[in-house]
C-alpha positions as CSV (number, residue, x, y, z in Angstrom):
1,X,0.1,0.1,0.0
2,X,0.9,3.6,-0.9
3,X,1.9,6.1,1.5
4,X,-1.1,8.5,0.2
5,X,-3.0,7.0,-2.5
6,X,-6.5,8.5,-1.6
7,X,-6.7,10.5,-5.1
8,X,-5.0,8.2,-7.3
9,X,-6.4,5.0,-9.4
10,X,-5.7,1.7,-7.7
11,X,-4.0,-0.8,-9.9
12,X,-6.6,-4.0,-10.0
13,X,-5.7,-6.6,-7.7
14,X,-4.2,-4.0,-5.3
15,X,-5.6,-4.2,-1.5
16,X,-7.3,-0.8,-1.3
17,X,-10.0,-1.0,1.6
18,X,-10.4,-2.7,4.9
19,X,-14.3,-2.8,6.7
20,X,-15.2,-4.3,9.8
21,X,-18.6,-5.6,10.3
22,X,-19.9,-5.9,14.0
23,X,-22.9,-6.1,16.2
24,X,-22.3,-2.7,18.3
25,X,-21.2,0.1,16.1
26,X,-20.6,2.7,19.0
27,X,-18.8,0.5,21.3
28,X,-16.5,-0.7,18.5
29,X,-15.5,3.0,17.4
30,X,-14.7,3.7,21.0
31,X,-12.3,0.7,21.3
32,X,-10.4,1.6,17.8
33,X,-10.8,5.5,18.7
34,X,-8.7,4.9,21.9
35,X,-6.4,2.2,20.1
36,X,-5.7,4.1,17.1
37,X,-6.4,7.8,17.5
38,X,-9.5,7.2,14.7
39,X,-12.8,9.7,14.4
40,X,-15.6,8.9,12.4
41,X,-17.6,10.3,9.6
42,X,-20.8,9.0,8.2
43,X,-20.4,6.2,5.4
44,X,-22.7,5.4,2.2
45,X,-26.6,5.3,3.4
46,X,-26.9,2.4,1.2
47,X,-24.4,0.3,3.6
48,X,-26.8,0.9,6.6
49,X,-25.2,1.9,10.2
50,X,-21.4,2.5,8.6
51,X,-18.8,4.9,9.6
52,X,-15.8,5.8,7.7
53,X,-12.5,6.3,10.2
54,X,-10.7,9.1,9.7
55,X,-6.9,9.5,10.9
56,X,-5.9,13.3,10.6
57,X,-8.8,13.8,8.3
58,X,-8.1,10.9,5.8
59,X,-9.8,7.8,5.8
60,X,-8.3,4.8,6.6
61,X,-11.1,2.0,7.0
62,X,-14.9,1.1,7.4
63,X,-17.1,0.3,10.2
64,X,-20.3,-1.1,9.8
65,X,-23.3,-2.7,11.9
66,X,-24.8,-6.3,11.0
67,X,-29.0,-6.1,10.7
68,X,-29.8,-7.5,14.4
69,X,-31.2,-10.5,13.2
70,X,-27.7,-11.4,11.3
71,X,-25.2,-13.6,13.6
72,X,-22.3,-13.5,11.4
73,X,-18.7,-13.5,12.5
74,X,-17.1,-10.5,13.1
75,X,-14.0,-10.3,11.0
76,X,-11.9,-7.5,9.0
77,X,-12.6,-7.5,5.5
78,X,-9.7,-6.9,2.7
79,X,-11.0,-5.4,-0.5
80,X,-9.1,-5.5,-3.7
81,X,-9.4,-3.1,-6.4
82,X,-11.4,-3.6,-9.9
83,X,-11.9,-1.7,-12.7
84,X,-15.0,-3.7,-13.5
85,X,-16.8,-5.1,-10.8
86,X,-19.3,-7.6,-12.5
87,X,-16.1,-8.7,-14.6
88,X,-14.4,-9.7,-11.9
89,X,-17.4,-11.3,-10.0
90,X,-17.6,-13.5,-13.2
91,X,-14.0,-14.4,-13.2
92,X,-14.3,-15.1,-9.5
93,X,-17.0,-17.7,-10.5
94,X,-15.2,-19.1,-13.4
95,X,-12.2,-20.0,-11.1
96,X,-13.9,-21.8,-8.5
97,X,-14.5,-18.6,-6.1
98,X,-18.1,-17.6,-4.9
99,X,-20.0,-14.2,-5.1
100,X,-21.8,-14.0,-1.7
101,X,-23.1,-10.6,-2.2
102,X,-23.5,-8.3,-5.0
103,X,-22.0,-6.8,-7.3
104,X,-24.4,-3.8,-6.0
105,X,-23.9,0.2,-6.1
106,X,-22.8,2.1,-3.0
107,X,-23.9,5.6,-4.3
108,X,-20.7,7.7,-4.9
109,X,-18.3,5.0,-3.7
110,X,-18.9,3.0,-6.5
111,X,-19.6,-0.9,-7.0
112,X,-19.0,-3.5,-4.4
113,X,-19.2,-7.4,-3.8
114,X,-18.3,-9.5,-1.1
115,X,-16.4,-12.8,-2.3
116,X,-14.6,-15.7,-1.3
117,X,-11.5,-17.5,-2.9
118,X,-11.5,-21.5,-3.4
119,X,-10.5,-22.0,0.1
120,X,-13.3,-20.6,1.7
121,X,-11.4,-16.7,2.7
122,X,-13.8,-13.9,2.5
123,X,-12.5,-10.8,0.5
124,X,-14.3,-7.7,-1.0
125,X,-13.7,-6.3,-4.5
126,X,-14.2,-2.8,-5.0
127,X,-14.9,-0.6,-8.3
128,X,-14.3,2.6,-7.1
129,X,-15.7,6.0,-8.4
130,X,-15.2,9.8,-6.7
131,X,-14.0,7.5,-3.4
132,X,-10.7,6.0,-4.1
133,X,-10.4,3.7,-0.4
134,X,-7.8,4.1,1.9
135,X,-6.1,7.2,2.0
136,X,-3.0,6.9,4.0
137,X,-1.0,4.2,4.8
138,X,2.2,4.2,6.9
139,X,1.7,6.1,10.1
140,X,0.4,4.4,13.3
141,X,-3.3,3.5,13.1
142,X,-3.0,2.9,9.2
143,X,-3.5,-0.7,7.7
144,X,-0.2,-1.6,6.0
145,X,-0.3,-5.0,5.1
146,X,-2.7,-7.4,4.1
147,X,-1.8,-11.5,4.1
148,X,-4.0,-14.2,3.1
149,X,-3.3,-17.2,6.0
150,X,-4.7,-20.4,4.1
151,X,-3.8,-23.9,4.4
152,X,-1.6,-24.3,1.4
153,X,-0.6,-22.0,-1.2
154,X,-1.1,-23.9,-4.5
155,X,-4.5,-23.5,-5.3
156,X,-5.2,-20.3,-3.9
157,X,-2.4,-18.8,-5.2
158,X,-3.5,-19.3,-9.0
159,X,-6.6,-18.4,-8.5
160,X,-5.4,-14.7,-7.3
161,X,-2.8,-14.6,-10.1
162,X,-5.5,-15.5,-12.7
163,X,-8.4,-13.2,-11.2
164,X,-6.5,-10.3,-10.7
165,X,-3.4,-10.8,-12.5
166,X,-0.9,-11.1,-9.4
167,X,2.7,-12.4,-10.2
168,X,3.7,-15.1,-7.4
169,X,6.9,-14.9,-5.9
170,X,7.5,-18.2,-3.5
171,X,9.9,-17.9,-0.6
172,X,13.3,-19.0,-0.7
173,X,13.0,-21.4,2.2
174,X,12.2,-24.8,1.2
175,X,9.8,-25.4,4.3
176,X,8.0,-21.9,4.2
177,X,4.7,-22.1,2.3
178,X,4.6,-18.3,1.4
179,X,4.1,-16.5,-1.5
180,X,4.1,-12.3,-2.3
181,X,1.9,-11.3,-4.8
182,X,3.2,-8.5,-7.0
183,X,1.6,-6.1,-9.4
184,X,3.6,-4.4,-11.8
185,X,6.8,-5.0,-9.9
186,X,5.7,-4.2,-6.7
187,X,4.6,-6.6,-3.5
188,X,1.0,-5.5,-2.7
189,X,-0.2,-8.9,-0.2
190,X,0.9,-12.1,0.6
191,X,-0.4,-15.5,0.8
192,X,0.6,-18.1,3.9
193,X,0.2,-21.7,3.9
194,X,0.1,-22.8,7.3
195,X,-1.1,-26.5,6.9
196,X,-2.3,-27.8,9.9
197,X,-2.1,-24.5,12.1
198,X,-4.9,-23.1,10.3
199,X,-7.3,-22.3,13.2
200,X,-10.1,-24.5,12.8
201,X,-12.5,-22.1,13.9
202,X,-11.9,-19.7,11.5
203,X,-10.8,-21.5,8.6
204,X,-9.0,-19.4,5.5
205,X,-9.2,-15.7,6.1
206,X,-7.4,-12.5,5.1
207,X,-5.5,-10.5,7.9
208,X,-5.3,-7.1,8.4
209,X,-1.9,-5.4,9.6
210,X,-2.2,-2.1,11.3
211,X,1.2,-0.4,12.0
212,X,1.5,1.0,15.4
213,X,4.7,2.6,17.0
214,X,5.0,0.1,19.9
215,X,3.5,-3.5,19.4
216,X,4.1,-4.2,22.9
217,X,2.4,-1.3,24.3
218,X,-0.4,-1.3,21.7
219,X,-1.1,-5.0,22.7
220,X,-1.3,-4.2,26.4
221,X,-3.8,-1.3,25.8
222,X,-5.6,-3.6,23.3
223,X,-6.4,-6.0,26.9
224,X,-7.3,-2.9,28.8
225,X,-9.8,-2.0,26.3
226,X,-11.6,-5.2,26.6
227,X,-10.0,-7.5,23.8
228,X,-7.5,-9.9,23.6
229,X,-3.8,-10.8,22.8
230,X,-3.7,-14.1,20.7
231,X,-0.2,-14.2,20.0
232,X,2.0,-12.3,22.1
233,X,4.3,-9.5,20.6
234,X,7.5,-11.3,19.0
235,X,10.4,-10.3,15.7
236,X,9.3,-11.8,12.7
237,X,10.4,-10.7,8.8
238,X,8.1,-8.3,8.5
239,X,9.0,-6.3,11.8
240,X,7.4,-6.7,15.5
241,X,4.2,-8.3,15.6
242,X,1.3,-9.0,18.1
243,X,-1.9,-10.7,16.8
244,X,-5.0,-9.5,18.9
245,X,-8.5,-9.2,18.8
246,X,-11.2,-6.5,19.5
247,X,-14.0,-7.0,22.2
248,X,-16.1,-8.1,19.2
249,X,-13.7,-10.6,18.5
250,X,-12.3,-9.6,15.3
251,X,-8.7,-10.6,14.3
252,X,-6.0,-8.3,13.6
253,X,-2.2,-7.8,13.4
254,X,-0.7,-4.9,15.4
255,X,3.0,-4.2,13.8
256,X,6.2,-1.9,13.6
257,X,7.4,-2.7,10.0
258,X,11.5,-3.2,9.6
259,X,12.6,-0.2,7.5
260,X,13.7,-2.7,4.8
261,X,10.0,-4.6,5.1
262,X,8.3,-4.5,1.3
């Protein structure tokens, strides 16, 4: 993700937005406002109760409230850019994926759909109009990386390569099942095959990484705010990481990236 890309066209296949659907919008707003310093503005009316999270006045994410009669898993959803949501939805179906919702119009925001890949990982596609998605990535409180956690990379790597045109670069380590997805020569996301370590209760899923200045302090704050730490802060190839969940159970990663991390 770029440092500031809110006013530029996103290359199709690039992660362009992250959104969270919850049962209690107000309490979730408070949690992320305290953790990341977010403020909020109303989102598209077509999406029901929905707000755009702002950092220094720039849009960085979205949070919506589920209908009261829907008991769906609470999770962050990664959206991939497309120039034609309808054509991309057809390609997803043709390559073994599923289109669960849409494509549908979201007013000035454009056209969106909720889909899943052949392994069941949910993601969105977004054909943006005037609204171009996440406008800031890099400072603390912004999404800086998206990674698909799945059982193995073989099938899903080919799926994303075919549907979105990603160039897949395999990790050099023979026992590390990991693909970096490139577009126009730049890394935009990754696929990590974890085999039997894939969480049974979650299955394959896209993970959002949010930048923080101090993952250790931020993880402690998550607990103070009613969330949980699922994997304690530790050093990894991308940087210092902590896997956490908010009070409703939405899982995300806190990261202080290495200066050399792509």
